[in-house]
mmCIF file of C-alpha atoms in Angstrom:
data_model
loop_
_atom_site.group_PDB
_atom_site.id
_atom_site.type_symbol
_atom_site.label_atom_id
_atom_site.label_comp_id
_atom_site.label_asym_id
_atom_site.label_seq_id
_atom_site.Cartn_x
_atom_site.Cartn_y
_atom_site.Cartn_z
ATOM 1 C CA MET W 1 57.004 -25.297 16.884
ATOM 2 C CA LYS W 2 54.509 -25.010 19.733
ATOM 3 C CA ASN W 3 53.429 -21.571 18.426
ATOM 4 C CA LEU W 4 53.005 -22.971 14.935
ATOM 5 C CA PHE W 5 50.766 -25.736 16.279
ATOM 6 C CA LYS W 6 48.709 -23.206 18.306
ATOM 7 C CA GLY W 7 48.371 -20.982 15.235
ATOM 8 C CA ALA W 8 47.214 -23.869 13.083
ATOM 9 C CA ALA W 9 44.742 -24.993 15.748
ATOM 10 C CA LEU W 10 43.407 -21.456 16.119
ATOM 11 C CA ALA W 11 42.985 -21.138 12.326
ATOM 12 C CA ALA W 12 41.151 -24.478 12.204
ATOM 13 C CA VAL W 13 38.783 -23.448 15.022
ATOM 14 C CA MET W 14 38.071 -20.121 13.333
ATOM 15 C CA PHE W 15 37.443 -21.818 9.971
ATOM 16 C CA LEU W 16 35.122 -24.422 11.467
ATOM 17 C CA GLY W 17 33.372 -21.797 13.561
ATOM 18 C CA THR W 18 32.740 -19.700 10.482
ATOM 19 C CA GLN W 19 31.397 -22.711 8.631
ATOM 20 C CA TYR W 20 29.082 -23.536 11.553
ATOM 21 C CA VAL W 21 27.754 -19.966 11.729
ATOM 22 C CA SER W 22 27.174 -19.746 7.986
ATOM 23 C CA ALA W 23 25.437 -23.127 8.008
ATOM 24 C CA GLN W 24 22.945 -21.704 10.516
ATOM 25 C CA GLN W 25 21.839 -18.821 8.264
ATOM 26 C CA LYS W 26 18.608 -19.460 6.405
ATOM 27 C CA VAL W 27 18.306 -18.365 2.806
ATOM 28 C CA GLY W 28 14.973 -17.982 1.074
ATOM 29 C CA HIS W 29 13.890 -16.786 -2.334
ATOM 30 C CA ILE W 30 10.919 -14.973 -3.763
ATOM 31 C CA ASN W 31 9.581 -13.848 -7.111
ATOM 32 C CA ALA W 32 8.822 -10.311 -5.980
ATOM 33 C CA ASP W 33 7.346 -9.307 -9.351
ATOM 34 C CA GLU W 34 4.820 -12.122 -9.147
ATOM 35 C CA VAL W 35 3.819 -11.143 -5.618
ATOM 36 C CA PHE W 36 3.689 -7.449 -6.576
ATOM 37 C CA GLN W 37 1.450 -8.150 -9.559
ATOM 38 C CA ALA W 38 -0.832 -10.394 -7.493
ATOM 39 C CA THR W 39 -1.795 -7.589 -5.107
ATOM 40 C CA PRO W 40 -5.280 -6.126 -5.523
ATOM 41 C CA GLU W 41 -3.739 -2.651 -5.377
ATOM 42 C CA PHE W 42 -1.618 -3.434 -8.423
ATOM 43 C CA LYS W 43 -4.655 -4.558 -10.378
ATOM 44 C CA ALA W 44 -6.495 -1.345 -9.450
ATOM 45 C CA ALA W 45 -3.444 0.763 -10.341
ATOM 46 C CA GLU W 46 -3.133 -1.045 -13.656
ATOM 47 C CA GLU W 47 -6.750 -0.162 -14.483
ATOM 48 C CA GLN W 48 -6.213 3.488 -13.562
ATOM 49 C CA LEU W 49 -3.102 3.658 -15.727
ATOM 50 C CA LYS W 50 -4.914 1.989 -18.622
ATOM 51 C CA THR W 51 -7.747 4.532 -18.355
ATOM 52 C CA LEU W 52 -5.284 7.429 -18.270
ATOM 53 C CA GLN W 53 -3.363 6.081 -21.264
ATOM 54 C CA GLU W 54 -6.585 5.626 -23.238
ATOM 55 C CA SER W 55 -7.617 9.197 -22.407
ATOM 56 C CA LYS W 56 -4.251 10.564 -23.518
ATOM 57 C CA GLY W 57 -4.425 8.377 -26.624
ATOM 58 C CA LYS W 58 -7.798 9.890 -27.553
ATOM 59 C CA GLU W 59 -6.391 13.411 -27.124
ATOM 60 C CA TYR W 60 -3.469 12.502 -29.363
ATOM 61 C CA GLN W 61 -5.737 10.901 -31.968
ATOM 62 C CA GLY W 62 -7.948 14.016 -32.025
ATOM 63 C CA MET W 63 -4.928 16.207 -32.684
ATOM 64 C CA VAL W 64 -3.682 13.892 -35.435
ATOM 65 C CA GLU W 65 -7.117 13.966 -37.069
ATOM 66 C CA GLU W 66 -7.109 17.773 -36.920
ATOM 67 C CA TYR W 67 -3.663 17.783 -38.555
ATOM 68 C CA GLN W 68 -4.773 15.379 -41.283
ATOM 69 C CA LYS W 69 -7.885 17.475 -41.982
ATOM 70 C CA LYS W 70 -5.839 20.672 -42.299
ATOM 71 C CA LEU W 71 -3.287 18.883 -44.470
ATOM 72 C CA ALA W 72 -6.051 17.641 -46.794
ATOM 73 C CA GLU W 73 -7.419 21.200 -47.003
ATOM 74 C CA ALA W 74 -3.984 22.517 -47.903
ATOM 75 C CA GLN W 75 -3.485 19.831 -50.546
ATOM 76 C CA GLU W 76 -6.906 20.592 -52.051
ATOM 77 C CA LYS W 77 -6.106 24.305 -52.042
ATOM 78 C CA ALA W 78 -2.812 23.590 -53.837
ATOM 79 C CA ARG W 79 -4.668 21.570 -56.501
ATOM 80 C CA THR W 80 -7.028 24.484 -57.217
ATOM 81 C CA ARG W 81 -4.173 26.912 -57.690
ATOM 82 C CA SER W 82 -4.050 28.549 -61.078
ATOM 83 C CA GLU W 83 -2.293 31.518 -62.653
ATOM 84 C CA ALA W 84 -5.369 33.662 -61.984
ATOM 85 C CA ASN W 85 -5.474 33.007 -58.237
ATOM 86 C CA LYS W 86 -1.778 32.217 -57.680
ATOM 87 C CA ALA W 87 -0.967 35.153 -55.375
ATOM 88 C CA THR W 88 -4.027 34.668 -53.168
ATOM 89 C CA VAL W 89 -3.635 30.878 -52.932
ATOM 90 C CA ASP W 90 0.099 31.151 -52.199
ATOM 91 C CA VAL W 91 -0.628 33.426 -49.228
ATOM 92 C CA GLU W 92 -3.326 31.031 -48.005
ATOM 93 C CA LEU W 93 -1.008 28.026 -48.449
ATOM 94 C CA GLU W 94 1.729 29.759 -46.514
ATOM 95 C CA ALA W 95 -0.697 30.459 -43.654
ATOM 96 C CA MET W 96 -1.895 26.851 -43.765
ATOM 97 C CA GLY W 97 1.701 25.619 -43.690
ATOM 98 C CA GLN W 98 2.371 27.695 -40.580
ATOM 99 C CA GLU W 99 -0.814 26.349 -38.995
ATOM 100 C CA LEU W 100 0.270 22.767 -39.788
ATOM 101 C CA GLN W 101 3.640 23.413 -38.155
ATOM 102 C CA ASN W 102 1.880 24.770 -35.069
ATOM 103 C CA ILE W 103 -0.319 21.693 -34.888
ATOM 104 C CA GLU W 104 2.753 19.437 -35.209
ATOM 105 C CA GLN W 105 4.407 21.279 -32.331
ATOM 106 C CA ARG W 106 1.261 20.957 -30.205
ATOM 107 C CA ILE W 107 1.125 17.221 -30.962
ATOM 108 C CA GLN W 108 4.751 16.771 -29.909
ATOM 109 C CA GLU W 109 4.241 18.829 -26.751
ATOM 110 C CA ASN W 110 1.067 16.904 -25.968
ATOM 111 C CA GLN W 111 2.937 13.600 -26.314
ATOM 112 C CA ARG W 112 5.728 14.771 -24.019
ATOM 113 C CA ILE W 113 3.307 16.001 -21.366
ATOM 114 C CA ALA W 114 1.214 12.830 -21.628
ATOM 115 C CA GLN W 115 4.296 10.647 -21.118
ATOM 116 C CA GLU W 116 5.300 12.690 -18.079
ATOM 117 C CA GLU W 117 1.789 12.510 -16.612
ATOM 118 C CA VAL W 118 1.538 8.755 -17.131
ATOM 119 C CA GLY W 119 5.009 8.233 -15.655
ATOM 120 C CA LYS W 120 4.212 10.338 -12.593
ATOM 121 C CA LYS W 121 0.866 8.618 -12.099
ATOM 122 C CA GLN W 122 2.566 5.231 -12.418
ATOM 123 C CA GLN W 123 5.140 6.219 -9.799
ATOM 124 C CA ASP W 124 2.447 7.603 -7.479
ATOM 125 C CA LEU W 125 0.359 4.438 -7.760
ATOM 126 C CA LEU W 126 3.082 1.783 -7.707
ATOM 127 C CA ALA W 127 5.526 3.138 -5.101
ATOM 128 C CA PRO W 128 3.198 2.509 -2.134
ATOM 129 C CA ILE W 129 2.511 -1.016 -3.394
ATOM 130 C CA GLN W 130 6.236 -1.711 -3.706
ATOM 131 C CA GLN W 131 6.752 -0.440 -0.172
ATOM 132 C CA LYS W 132 3.919 -2.621 1.130
ATOM 133 C CA VAL W 133 5.397 -5.715 -0.538
ATOM 134 C CA MET W 134 8.879 -4.901 0.805
ATOM 135 C CA ASN W 135 7.461 -4.486 4.313
ATOM 136 C CA ALA W 136 5.738 -7.868 4.028
ATOM 137 C CA ILE W 137 8.945 -9.514 2.764
ATOM 138 C CA ASN W 138 10.901 -8.006 5.660
ATOM 139 C CA ALA W 139 8.264 -9.135 8.161
ATOM 140 C CA VAL W 140 8.243 -12.714 6.815
ATOM 141 C CA ALA W 141 12.044 -12.812 6.823
ATOM 142 C CA LYS W 142 12.154 -11.725 10.461
ATOM 143 C CA GLU W 143 9.334 -14.056 11.528
ATOM 144 C CA LYS W 144 10.888 -17.081 9.820
ATOM 145 C CA GLY W 145 14.468 -16.242 10.794
ATOM 146 C CA TYR W 146 15.903 -15.756 7.312
ATOM 147 C CA ALA W 147 19.279 -14.133 6.947
ATOM 148 C CA TYR W 148 18.773 -13.590 3.199
ATOM 149 C CA ILE W 149 15.838 -13.446 0.803
ATOM 150 C CA LEU W 150 16.862 -13.516 -2.830
ATOM 151 C CA ASP W 151 14.614 -12.020 -5.499
ATOM 152 C CA VAL W 152 14.605 -14.412 -8.457
ATOM 153 C CA SER W 153 12.368 -12.164 -10.591
ATOM 154 C CA ASN W 154 14.962 -9.592 -11.567
ATOM 155 C CA GLY W 155 17.497 -11.992 -13.001
ATOM 156 C CA SER W 156 20.225 -11.151 -10.522
ATOM 157 C CA VAL W 157 20.226 -14.687 -9.162
ATOM 158 C CA ILE W 158 21.814 -16.911 -11.736
ATOM 159 C CA TYR W 159 21.460 -20.142 -9.807
ATOM 160 C CA PHE W 160 19.720 -21.290 -6.705
ATOM 161 C CA ASP W 161 19.231 -24.784 -5.480
ATOM 162 C CA GLY W 162 16.974 -25.261 -2.571
ATOM 163 C CA GLY W 163 16.291 -22.575 -0.124
ATOM 164 C CA GLU W 164 12.705 -21.889 0.705
ATOM 165 C CA ASP W 165 10.310 -19.981 -1.524
ATOM 166 C CA VAL W 166 8.681 -17.437 0.763
ATOM 167 C CA SER W 167 6.298 -16.093 -1.904
ATOM 168 C CA ALA W 168 3.315 -17.909 -0.352
ATOM 169 C CA ASP W 169 4.142 -16.533 3.108
ATOM 170 C CA VAL W 170 4.401 -12.981 1.760
ATOM 171 C CA LYS W 171 1.158 -13.370 -0.194
ATOM 172 C CA ALA W 172 -0.522 -14.608 2.996
ATOM 173 C CA LYS W 173 0.884 -11.617 4.871
ATOM 174 C CA LEU W 174 -0.655 -9.350 2.215
ATOM 175 C CA GLY W 175 -3.951 -11.254 2.270
ATOM 176 C CA ILE W 176 -3.561 -12.555 -1.292
ATOM 177 C CA LYS W 177 -4.944 -15.980 -2.070
#
């Protein structure tokens, strides 16, 4: 009986001790996407990516225009085909068809390469910014004594009530007004 009482008392002390310790942990939240997009580096990166995408778009448009021009030539050539020039025009149309296929392949390859280049450039530009924001979040968490910082921007937090929004502190740490 005495052992049962000691066991129950020990369990109660452990439970209350755990509750006391967990009550001492500070929890904060942040919209990391908002902070990330507010950095001047992000705005500069966004402009660089926009310029690159426009450049690749112009290349693509030029290739499409070349294809359309060749296609129109082939269609015109087909309209002028007669029994008298059938053999000659058929050879020319076959060559034009092969050229159109080559242009289509170049367009597809150009699109693939452009997507890869834009993706790599995006990674190269945004990764250092993400690291800088994460470092600032970690520094604020340590300075303010937070045990947890929850990111409410990615939808992984379904509910939060209270806690402290540390977005302003992180923005201040990054020099963002």
